[in-house]
Tab-separated table of C-alpha atoms in Angstrom:
chain	number	residue	atom	x	y	z
A	1	MET	CA	-9.445	9.503	18.396
A	2	GLU	CA	-10.366	12.798	16.737
A	3	SER	CA	-11.730	12.059	13.224
A	4	THR	CA	-10.609	13.863	10.060
A	5	PHE	CA	-14.133	13.657	8.849
A	6	LYS	CA	-16.404	16.525	9.583
A	7	TYR	CA	-19.425	14.304	10.097
A	8	GLU	CA	-19.818	11.409	12.432
A	9	LEU	CA	-23.286	10.375	11.379
A	10	PRO	CA	-22.562	7.206	9.419
A	11	ALA	CA	-24.679	8.112	6.443
A	12	LEU	CA	-22.914	11.492	6.011
A	13	ARG	CA	-19.474	9.837	6.500
A	14	VAL	CA	-20.277	7.557	3.511
A	15	LEU	CA	-21.102	10.674	1.457
A	16	GLU	CA	-18.168	12.671	2.757
A	17	ASN	CA	-15.830	9.793	1.915
A	18	GLU	CA	-17.198	9.683	-1.621
A	19	HIS	CA	-16.651	13.509	-1.984
A	20	ARG	CA	-13.038	13.159	-0.818
A	21	PHE	CA	-12.362	10.328	-3.311
A	22	LEU	CA	-13.957	12.171	-6.086
A	23	THR	CA	-12.134	15.352	-5.179
A	24	SER	CA	-8.760	13.549	-5.184
A	25	LEU	CA	-9.517	12.053	-8.633
A	26	ALA	CA	-10.677	15.437	-9.837
A	27	ASP	CA	-7.537	17.209	-8.532
A	28	GLN	CA	-5.514	14.840	-10.726
A	29	TRP	CA	-7.219	15.638	-14.022
A	30	HIS	CA	-7.589	19.259	-13.008
A	31	ALA	CA	-3.775	19.508	-12.880
A	32	ILE	CA	-3.833	18.999	-16.687
A	33	VAL	CA	-6.463	21.663	-17.146
A	34	LEU	CA	-4.183	24.097	-15.216
A	35	GLY	CA	-1.398	23.126	-17.477
A	36	PHE	CA	-3.353	24.347	-20.442
A	37	GLU	CA	-4.480	27.535	-18.560
A	38	ARG	CA	-0.811	28.261	-17.726
A	39	ASP	CA	0.479	27.491	-21.281
A	40	ILE	CA	2.991	24.930	-20.134
A	41	TYR	CA	2.534	22.551	-23.052
A	42	SER	CA	4.111	22.440	-26.478
A	43	LEU	CA	1.859	21.269	-29.295
A	44	GLU	CA	2.911	17.667	-28.869
A	45	GLU	CA	2.784	17.705	-25.149
A	46	GLY	CA	-0.623	19.315	-25.414
A	47	ARG	CA	-1.998	16.364	-27.485
A	48	GLU	CA	-0.674	13.935	-25.078
A	49	ALA	CA	-2.021	15.839	-22.099
A	50	LEU	CA	-5.437	16.196	-23.667
A	51	GLN	CA	-5.606	12.489	-24.362
A	52	SER	CA	-4.709	11.856	-20.754
A	53	LEU	CA	-7.253	14.391	-19.582
A	54	ARG	CA	-9.927	12.506	-21.540
A	55	ARG	CA	-8.939	9.167	-20.134
A	56	GLN	CA	-8.837	10.480	-16.612
A	57	LEU	CA	-12.239	12.178	-17.040
A	58	ILE	CA	-13.768	8.974	-18.369
A	59	ASP	CA	-12.402	7.068	-15.347
A	60	PHE	CA	-13.817	9.689	-13.162
A	61	ILE	CA	-17.291	9.621	-14.558
A	62	GLU	CA	-18.341	6.066	-13.356
A	63	PRO	CA	-17.781	6.648	-9.606
A	64	TYR	CA	-18.979	10.215	-9.957
A	65	LYS	CA	-22.240	8.984	-11.588
A	66	ASN	CA	-22.684	6.239	-8.963
A	67	HIS	CA	-22.365	8.923	-6.265
A	68	THR	CA	-24.745	11.429	-7.739
A	69	GLU	CA	-27.342	8.717	-8.622
A	70	LYS	CA	-27.373	7.574	-5.039
A	71	GLU	CA	-27.949	11.128	-3.863
A	72	GLU	CA	-30.722	11.710	-6.411
A	73	ALA	CA	-32.430	8.337	-5.645
A	74	ILE	CA	-31.999	8.192	-1.898
A	75	LEU	CA	-30.905	11.448	-0.184
A	76	PHE	CA	-32.811	14.007	-2.073
A	77	PRO	CA	-36.263	12.424	-2.039
A	78	LEU	CA	-35.911	11.906	1.723
A	79	LEU	CA	-34.941	15.510	2.339
A	80	SER	CA	-37.476	16.864	-0.090
A	81	LYS	CA	-40.241	15.402	2.010
A	82	TYR	CA	-39.432	18.162	4.515
A	83	VAL	CA	-38.029	21.118	2.366
A	84	GLY	CA	-39.558	20.432	-1.099
A	85	ASP	CA	-37.676	20.187	-4.395
A	86	GLU	CA	-39.518	22.678	-6.570
A	87	GLN	CA	-37.059	25.330	-5.270
A	88	GLY	CA	-34.456	25.794	-2.554
A	89	PRO	CA	-31.352	23.683	-1.934
A	90	ILE	CA	-32.417	20.358	-3.254
A	91	HIS	CA	-33.463	21.990	-6.551
A	92	ALA	CA	-30.164	23.880	-6.621
A	93	VAL	CA	-27.928	20.903	-6.206
A	94	GLU	CA	-29.931	18.802	-8.713
A	95	GLU	CA	-29.331	21.590	-11.278
A	96	GLU	CA	-25.656	21.525	-10.511
A	97	HIS	CA	-25.601	17.734	-11.196
A	98	GLU	CA	-27.092	18.595	-14.657
A	99	GLU	CA	-24.505	21.447	-15.186
A	100	ILE	CA	-21.530	19.173	-14.309
A	101	ASP	CA	-22.840	16.464	-16.740
A	102	ALA	CA	-23.193	19.039	-19.396
A	103	TYR	CA	-19.606	20.335	-18.993
A	104	MET	CA	-18.201	16.818	-19.031
A	105	GLY	CA	-20.301	15.714	-21.839
A	106	HIS	CA	-19.199	18.727	-23.886
A	107	PHE	CA	-15.599	18.075	-23.253
A	108	LEU	CA	-15.900	14.356	-24.228
A	109	HIS	CA	-17.846	15.295	-27.317
A	110	HIS	CA	-15.223	17.630	-28.553
A	111	THR	CA	-12.285	15.217	-27.887
A	112	ARG	CA	-13.944	12.093	-29.330
A	113	GLY	CA	-12.016	12.377	-32.635
A	114	ASP	CA	-8.333	12.560	-33.535
A	115	VAL	CA	-6.729	15.162	-31.375
A	116	ASN	CA	-3.776	15.394	-33.757
A	117	ASP	CA	-5.920	17.668	-35.881
A	118	MET	CA	-6.304	20.208	-33.086
A	119	SER	CA	-4.200	23.286	-32.606
A	120	LEU	CA	-2.977	24.246	-29.148
A	121	GLU	CA	-5.580	27.000	-29.029
A	122	ASP	CA	-8.285	24.425	-29.859
A	123	MET	CA	-7.093	22.109	-27.107
A	124	LYS	CA	-7.003	25.070	-24.591
A	125	ALA	CA	-10.611	25.923	-25.510
A	126	VAL	CA	-11.794	22.352	-25.060
A	127	ALA	CA	-9.972	21.929	-21.767
A	128	LYS	CA	-11.932	24.905	-20.427
A	129	ASP	CA	-14.984	22.710	-20.314
A	130	ALA	CA	-13.244	20.165	-18.000
A	131	GLY	CA	-12.048	23.264	-15.944
A	132	GLU	CA	-15.703	24.453	-15.618
A	133	ALA	CA	-16.795	20.968	-14.608
A	134	PHE	CA	-14.094	20.987	-11.863
A	135	GLU	CA	-15.235	24.396	-10.511
A	136	VAL	CA	-18.907	23.370	-10.346
A	137	ILE	CA	-17.969	20.030	-8.719
A	138	THR	CA	-15.877	21.873	-6.044
A	139	ILE	CA	-18.465	24.256	-5.137
A	140	HIS	CA	-21.191	21.642	-5.315
A	141	PHE	CA	-19.578	19.474	-2.748
A	142	ILE	CA	-18.879	22.400	-0.390
A	143	LYS	CA	-22.611	23.390	-0.776
A	144	GLU	CA	-23.831	19.846	-0.080
A	145	GLU	CA	-21.658	19.482	2.919
A	146	SER	CA	-22.464	22.831	4.408
A	147	ILE	CA	-26.127	23.033	3.629
A	148	LEU	CA	-27.629	19.472	2.936
A	149	PHE	CA	-25.587	17.562	5.431
A	150	PRO	CA	-26.594	19.702	8.444
A	151	MET	CA	-30.220	19.295	7.241
A	152	VAL	CA	-29.822	15.519	7.453
A	153	ILE	CA	-28.699	15.973	11.168
A	154	ASN	CA	-31.412	18.570	12.012
A	155	ILE	CA	-34.405	17.508	10.124
A	156	LEU	CA	-34.327	13.672	9.706
A	157	ARG	CA	-35.403	11.411	12.562
A	158	ALA	CA	-32.915	8.934	14.031
A	159	GLN	CA	-34.721	6.053	12.293
A	160	GLU	CA	-34.501	7.919	8.855
A	161	GLN	CA	-30.912	8.579	9.445
A	162	ASP	CA	-30.254	4.953	10.073
A	163	ARG	CA	-32.146	3.969	6.957
A	164	LEU	CA	-30.294	6.511	5.029
A	165	PHE	CA	-27.051	4.879	6.022
A	166	ASP	CA	-28.344	1.381	5.113
A	167	ASP	CA	-29.347	2.701	1.710
A	168	LEU	CA	-26.241	4.843	0.983
A	169	TYR	CA	-23.656	2.200	2.203
A	170	THR	CA	-22.743	0.831	-1.185
A	171	PRO	CA	-19.409	1.246	-2.955
A	172	ILE	CA	-19.134	3.697	-5.870
A	173	ILE	CA	-16.081	1.919	-7.331
B	1	MET	CA	-7.841	2.523	13.645
B	2	LYS	CA	-5.782	5.318	12.245
B	3	ILE	CA	-3.957	4.715	8.905
B	4	VAL	CA	-1.405	6.420	6.840
B	5	ILE	CA	-0.914	5.470	3.066
B	6	ALA	CA	2.294	6.100	1.360
B	7	ASP	CA	2.456	5.551	-2.445
B	8	ASP	CA	3.986	7.624	-5.226
B	9	HIS	CA	0.805	7.219	-7.459
B	10	ALA	CA	-1.935	9.585	-6.570
B	11	VAL	CA	-4.624	7.465	-8.137
B	12	VAL	CA	-3.620	4.539	-6.025
B	13	ARG	CA	-3.679	6.713	-2.919
B	14	SER	CA	-7.149	7.890	-3.716
B	15	GLY	CA	-8.360	4.408	-4.287
B	16	PHE	CA	-6.965	2.901	-1.161
B	17	MET	CA	-8.204	5.971	0.850
B	18	TYR	CA	-11.750	5.535	-0.365
B	19	ILE	CA	-11.718	1.714	0.303
B	20	LEU	CA	-10.297	2.120	3.793
B	21	ASN	CA	-12.448	5.037	4.788
B	22	TYR	CA	-15.450	3.019	3.617
B	23	GLN	CA	-14.740	0.625	6.524
B	24	GLU	CA	-16.306	1.666	9.796
B	25	ASP	CA	-13.306	0.647	11.856
B	26	MET	CA	-10.754	2.457	9.710
B	27	GLU	CA	-9.697	5.997	8.939
B	28	VAL	CA	-7.058	7.340	6.675
B	29	VAL	CA	-5.449	10.250	8.527
B	30	ALA	CA	-2.914	11.169	5.952
B	31	THR	CA	-1.179	10.094	2.621
B	32	ALA	CA	2.379	10.505	1.514
B	33	ALA	CA	4.171	10.307	-1.903
B	34	ASP	CA	7.526	8.998	-0.795
B	35	GLY	CA	9.344	7.483	2.229
B	36	LEU	CA	10.381	10.823	3.669
B	37	GLU	CA	6.943	12.140	3.708
B	38	ALA	CA	5.697	8.877	5.110
B	39	TYR	CA	8.102	9.369	8.014
B	40	GLU	CA	6.823	12.957	8.586
B	41	MET	CA	3.229	11.759	8.525
B	42	VAL	CA	3.878	8.949	10.926
B	43	ALA	CA	5.626	11.412	13.226
B	44	LYS	CA	2.721	13.895	12.992
B	45	HIS	CA	-0.174	11.427	13.255
B	46	HIS	CA	1.139	8.416	15.123
B	47	PRO	CA	-1.079	5.993	13.089
B	48	ASP	CA	-1.765	2.481	14.020
B	49	ILE	CA	-0.925	1.203	10.614
B	50	LEU	CA	1.279	2.468	7.794
B	51	LEU	CA	0.594	1.141	4.314
B	52	MET	CA	3.849	1.549	2.550
B	53	ASP	CA	4.630	1.122	-1.214
B	54	LEU	CA	7.939	-0.392	-1.692
B	55	SER	CA	9.073	1.482	-4.685
B	56	MET	CA	8.564	5.230	-4.696
B	57	PRO	CA	10.914	6.956	-7.122
B	58	PRO	CA	12.468	9.444	-7.052
B	59	GLY	CA	11.883	9.879	-3.260
B	60	GLU	CA	13.095	7.726	-0.477
B	61	SER	CA	12.143	4.101	-1.001
B	62	GLY	CA	9.708	2.275	1.139
B	63	LEU	CA	12.423	-0.264	2.164
B	64	ILE	CA	14.717	2.388	3.609
B	65	ALA	CA	11.941	4.181	5.251
B	66	THR	CA	10.436	1.021	6.742
B	67	GLY	CA	13.585	0.544	8.802
B	68	LYS	CA	13.740	4.131	10.056
B	69	ILE	CA	10.087	4.415	10.928
B	70	ARG	CA	10.099	1.028	12.613
B	71	GLU	CA	13.001	2.212	14.769
B	72	ASP	CA	11.644	5.616	15.752
B	73	PHE	CA	7.979	4.781	15.829
B	74	PRO	CA	7.621	1.097	16.914
B	75	GLU	CA	4.038	1.526	17.918
B	76	THR	CA	3.120	2.014	14.148
B	77	LYS	CA	2.878	-1.347	12.274
B	78	ILE	CA	3.958	-1.330	8.802
B	79	ILE	CA	2.317	-3.220	5.912
B	80	ILE	CA	4.185	-3.371	2.594
B	81	LEU	CA	2.178	-2.807	-0.652
B	82	THR	CA	4.132	-3.983	-3.640
B	83	MET	CA	3.887	-5.122	-7.226
B	84	TYR	CA	6.625	-7.698	-6.607
B	85	ASP	CA	6.085	-11.258	-5.429
B	86	ASP	CA	9.746	-11.548	-5.150
B	87	GLU	CA	10.963	-13.415	-2.139
B	88	GLU	CA	14.132	-11.273	-1.969
B	89	TYR	CA	11.989	-8.188	-1.167
B	90	LEU	CA	9.946	-10.111	1.246
B	91	PHE	CA	13.004	-11.073	3.445
B	92	HIS	CA	14.368	-7.555	3.290
B	93	VAL	CA	11.177	-5.835	4.440
B	94	LEU	CA	10.534	-8.390	7.119
B	95	LYS	CA	14.075	-7.964	8.352
B	96	ASN	CA	13.463	-4.150	8.288
B	97	GLY	CA	10.482	-4.559	10.674
B	98	ALA	CA	7.383	-4.738	8.433
B	99	SER	CA	4.558	-6.764	9.754
B	100	GLY	CA	2.681	-7.381	6.558
B	101	TYR	CA	3.351	-7.914	2.850
B	102	VAL	CA	0.455	-7.418	0.423
B	103	LEU	CA	0.567	-7.455	-3.387
B	104	LYS	CA	-1.095	-4.407	-4.916
B	105	ASN	CA	-3.133	-6.504	-7.263
B	106	SER	CA	-4.707	-8.353	-4.414
B	107	PRO	CA	-8.458	-8.149	-3.786
B	108	ASP	CA	-9.598	-5.427	-1.570
B	109	GLU	CA	-10.769	-7.960	1.029
B	110	GLU	CA	-7.090	-9.298	1.392
B	111	LEU	CA	-5.784	-5.819	2.011
B	112	LEU	CA	-8.492	-5.371	4.761
B	113	THR	CA	-7.747	-8.776	6.197
B	114	ALA	CA	-4.104	-7.873	6.297
B	115	ILE	CA	-4.692	-4.501	8.055
B	116	ARG	CA	-6.902	-6.111	10.655
B	117	THR	CA	-4.565	-8.997	11.177
B	118	VAL	CA	-1.564	-6.758	11.743
B	119	TYR	CA	-3.611	-4.285	13.844
B	120	ASP	CA	-4.504	-7.225	16.155
B	121	GLY	CA	-0.779	-8.054	16.589
B	122	GLY	CA	-0.340	-10.632	13.924
B	123	THR	CA	1.708	-10.830	10.743
B	124	TYR	CA	0.195	-10.990	7.317
B	125	ILE	CA	1.968	-12.268	4.203
B	126	HIS	CA	0.412	-12.798	0.844
B	127	PRO	CA	-0.330	-16.456	0.422
B	128	SER	CA	1.940	-17.183	-2.429
B	129	MET	CA	4.727	-15.365	-0.701
B	130	ALA	CA	4.033	-17.360	2.489
B	131	THR	CA	4.780	-20.510	0.593
B	132	SER	CA	8.146	-19.187	-0.536
B	133	LEU	CA	8.946	-18.067	2.950
B	134	VAL	CA	8.286	-21.537	4.296
B	135	ARG	CA	10.382	-23.057	1.432
B	136	GLN	CA	13.234	-20.652	2.222
B	137	PHE	CA	13.152	-21.738	5.880
B	138	VAL	CA	13.049	-25.341	5.041
B	139	GLN	CA	16.026	-24.830	2.641
B	140	LYS	CA	17.905	-22.915	5.228
B	141	ASP	CA	17.264	-25.710	7.762
B	142	TYR	CA	18.451	-28.272	5.172
B	143	GLN	CA	21.536	-26.361	4.305
B	144	GLU	CA	22.388	-25.955	7.966
B	145	GLU	CA	21.933	-29.580	8.497
B	146	GLU	CA	24.244	-30.236	5.513
B	147	THR	CA	26.968	-28.287	7.102
B	148	ASP	CA	26.346	-28.980	10.793
B	149	PRO	CA	29.472	-30.943	11.860
B	150	TYR	CA	27.649	-32.644	14.601
B	151	LYS	CA	25.436	-34.234	12.102
B	152	ILE	CA	28.117	-35.103	9.582
B	153	LEU	CA	31.053	-36.213	11.745
B	154	SER	CA	31.406	-39.035	14.188
B	155	ARG	CA	32.124	-38.433	17.904
B	156	ARG	CA	35.759	-39.446	17.434
B	157	GLU	CA	36.188	-37.193	14.353
B	158	ILE	CA	34.744	-34.261	16.290
B	159	GLU	CA	37.356	-34.897	19.059
B	160	ILE	CA	40.203	-34.926	16.416
B	161	LEU	CA	39.035	-31.841	14.446
B	162	PRO	CA	40.144	-29.103	16.870
B	163	LEU	CA	43.358	-30.891	17.594
B	164	VAL	CA	44.354	-31.084	13.876
B	165	ALA	CA	43.371	-27.505	13.470
B	166	LYS	CA	45.462	-26.447	16.407
B	167	GLY	CA	48.444	-28.109	14.714
B	168	TYR	CA	48.855	-31.259	16.750
B	169	GLY	CA	50.694	-34.088	14.939
B	170	ASN	CA	49.136	-37.530	14.465
B	171	LYS	CA	51.368	-38.958	17.232
B	172	GLU	CA	50.312	-36.229	19.795
B	173	ILE	CA	46.734	-36.735	18.924
B	174	ALA	CA	46.985	-40.523	19.315
B	175	GLU	CA	48.573	-40.109	22.722
B	176	LYS	CA	45.933	-37.637	23.873
B	177	LEU	CA	43.099	-39.808	22.784
B	178	TYR	CA	44.696	-43.138	23.717
B	179	ILE	CA	44.338	-44.418	20.185
B	180	SER	CA	46.816	-45.652	17.545
B	181	VAL	CA	48.512	-43.189	14.982
B	182	LYS	CA	46.992	-45.335	12.175
B	183	THR	CA	43.480	-44.833	13.631
B	184	VAL	CA	44.102	-41.021	13.893
B	185	GLU	CA	45.188	-40.997	10.167
B	186	ALA	CA	42.154	-42.947	9.221
B	187	HIS	CA	39.767	-40.605	11.164
B	188	LYS	CA	41.527	-37.547	9.798
B	189	SER	CA	41.305	-38.666	6.237
B	190	LYS	CA	37.647	-39.516	6.513
B	191	MET	CA	36.859	-36.236	8.194
B	192	MET	CA	38.568	-34.198	5.505
B	193	GLU	CA	36.608	-36.197	2.847
B	194	LYS	CA	33.265	-35.718	4.587
B	195	LEU	CA	33.966	-31.978	5.015
B	196	ASN	CA	35.313	-31.657	1.443
B	197	LEU	CA	38.481	-30.089	2.773
B	198	LYS	CA	41.721	-30.405	1.036
B	199	SER	CA	44.373	-28.732	3.439
B	200	ARG	CA	44.992	-27.898	6.918
B	201	PRO	CA	44.361	-24.168	6.405
B	202	GLU	CA	40.990	-25.071	5.098
B	203	LEU	CA	40.392	-27.231	8.103
B	204	VAL	CA	41.487	-24.332	10.521
B	205	GLU	CA	39.078	-21.950	8.764
B	206	TYR	CA	36.203	-24.428	9.062
B	207	ALA	CA	37.071	-25.108	12.719
B	208	LEU	CA	37.049	-21.357	13.455
B	209	LYS	CA	33.735	-20.886	11.625
B	210	LYS	CA	32.144	-23.737	13.420
B	211	LYS	CA	33.496	-22.434	16.760
B	212	PHE	CA	35.753	-25.472	17.428
B	213	LEU	CA	38.717	-23.216	18.243
B	214	ASN	CA	38.836	-20.770	21.076
B	215	PHE	CA	41.772	-18.472	21.460
């Protein structure tokens, strides 16, 4: 059977599956962000949409953090033994994790109060943070899959690849 | 094994997709938001298993799609995912060819067991639904027993029944069976009472239904 996964290596399939899951969740809340960008909401609809966006983003954060914490604790240290983490791809993706956290944190901070006090323009401005988080997440996953994942195949020894799978094979939900 | 998930809720599809892809022996090859799309995805991917939500408004329902998919792609086994632990639904989907019935709020392990059971050629029904299924069969058996003429009527009454239904008079029946007219009258009266029938037309209808009359 031809797999729909790009990577057959078990450790990478675990991460790829997590990327797919997180992407499908992100697609759902990003649809609301696009609604703000396209001005489809009235004031009342916008308030409901913003509350829904906040709820969905909160639901997204737990599995997302479970995923990134695994990468930071298991994958990155293993790869950095060979490529370092002061600069280069590991350093770059770690910085992206921080960038995503910052955008999501910013959005949650600005929507923590009563959204009924916000104008449509305020809501559009706040939703932009969620939109930025989505953009970085999307690029970040592509970058990991096209740069880091091949490194796992090409650089790590078979024994390390097996250990990586054992360590990564924990659910994020 | 290849799996297609059909559910109108994107978040449900995402969750199931993650859980199933987490298993080393399973892979979700496509998802669908309604019955029609489910049919298209099955036609395209020929999965081993289709996980089908029963209620997917406003598209085609899982119930209708189950019948069509089962007919056109018998190699794909269908497991129904539902919020309803209603026996009516269970009987309809089983009748339409589903091989499994799992409640959406079941633990993940149960869903995985259901998928593996059905993939191996078995049938999986949520435990509480299995109980109602057995009860229904027992009731059906009991009801059949209650109306089975061979269980209710005596051998002589069974001989008389088709003759009365065909319009033979008491005297003619008595002559045919070498018994007295009074005995025929007694058997006839007891038989009507046992079957709770009031008239000859009702008896004819009953005799037809129970295949005592052949024309």
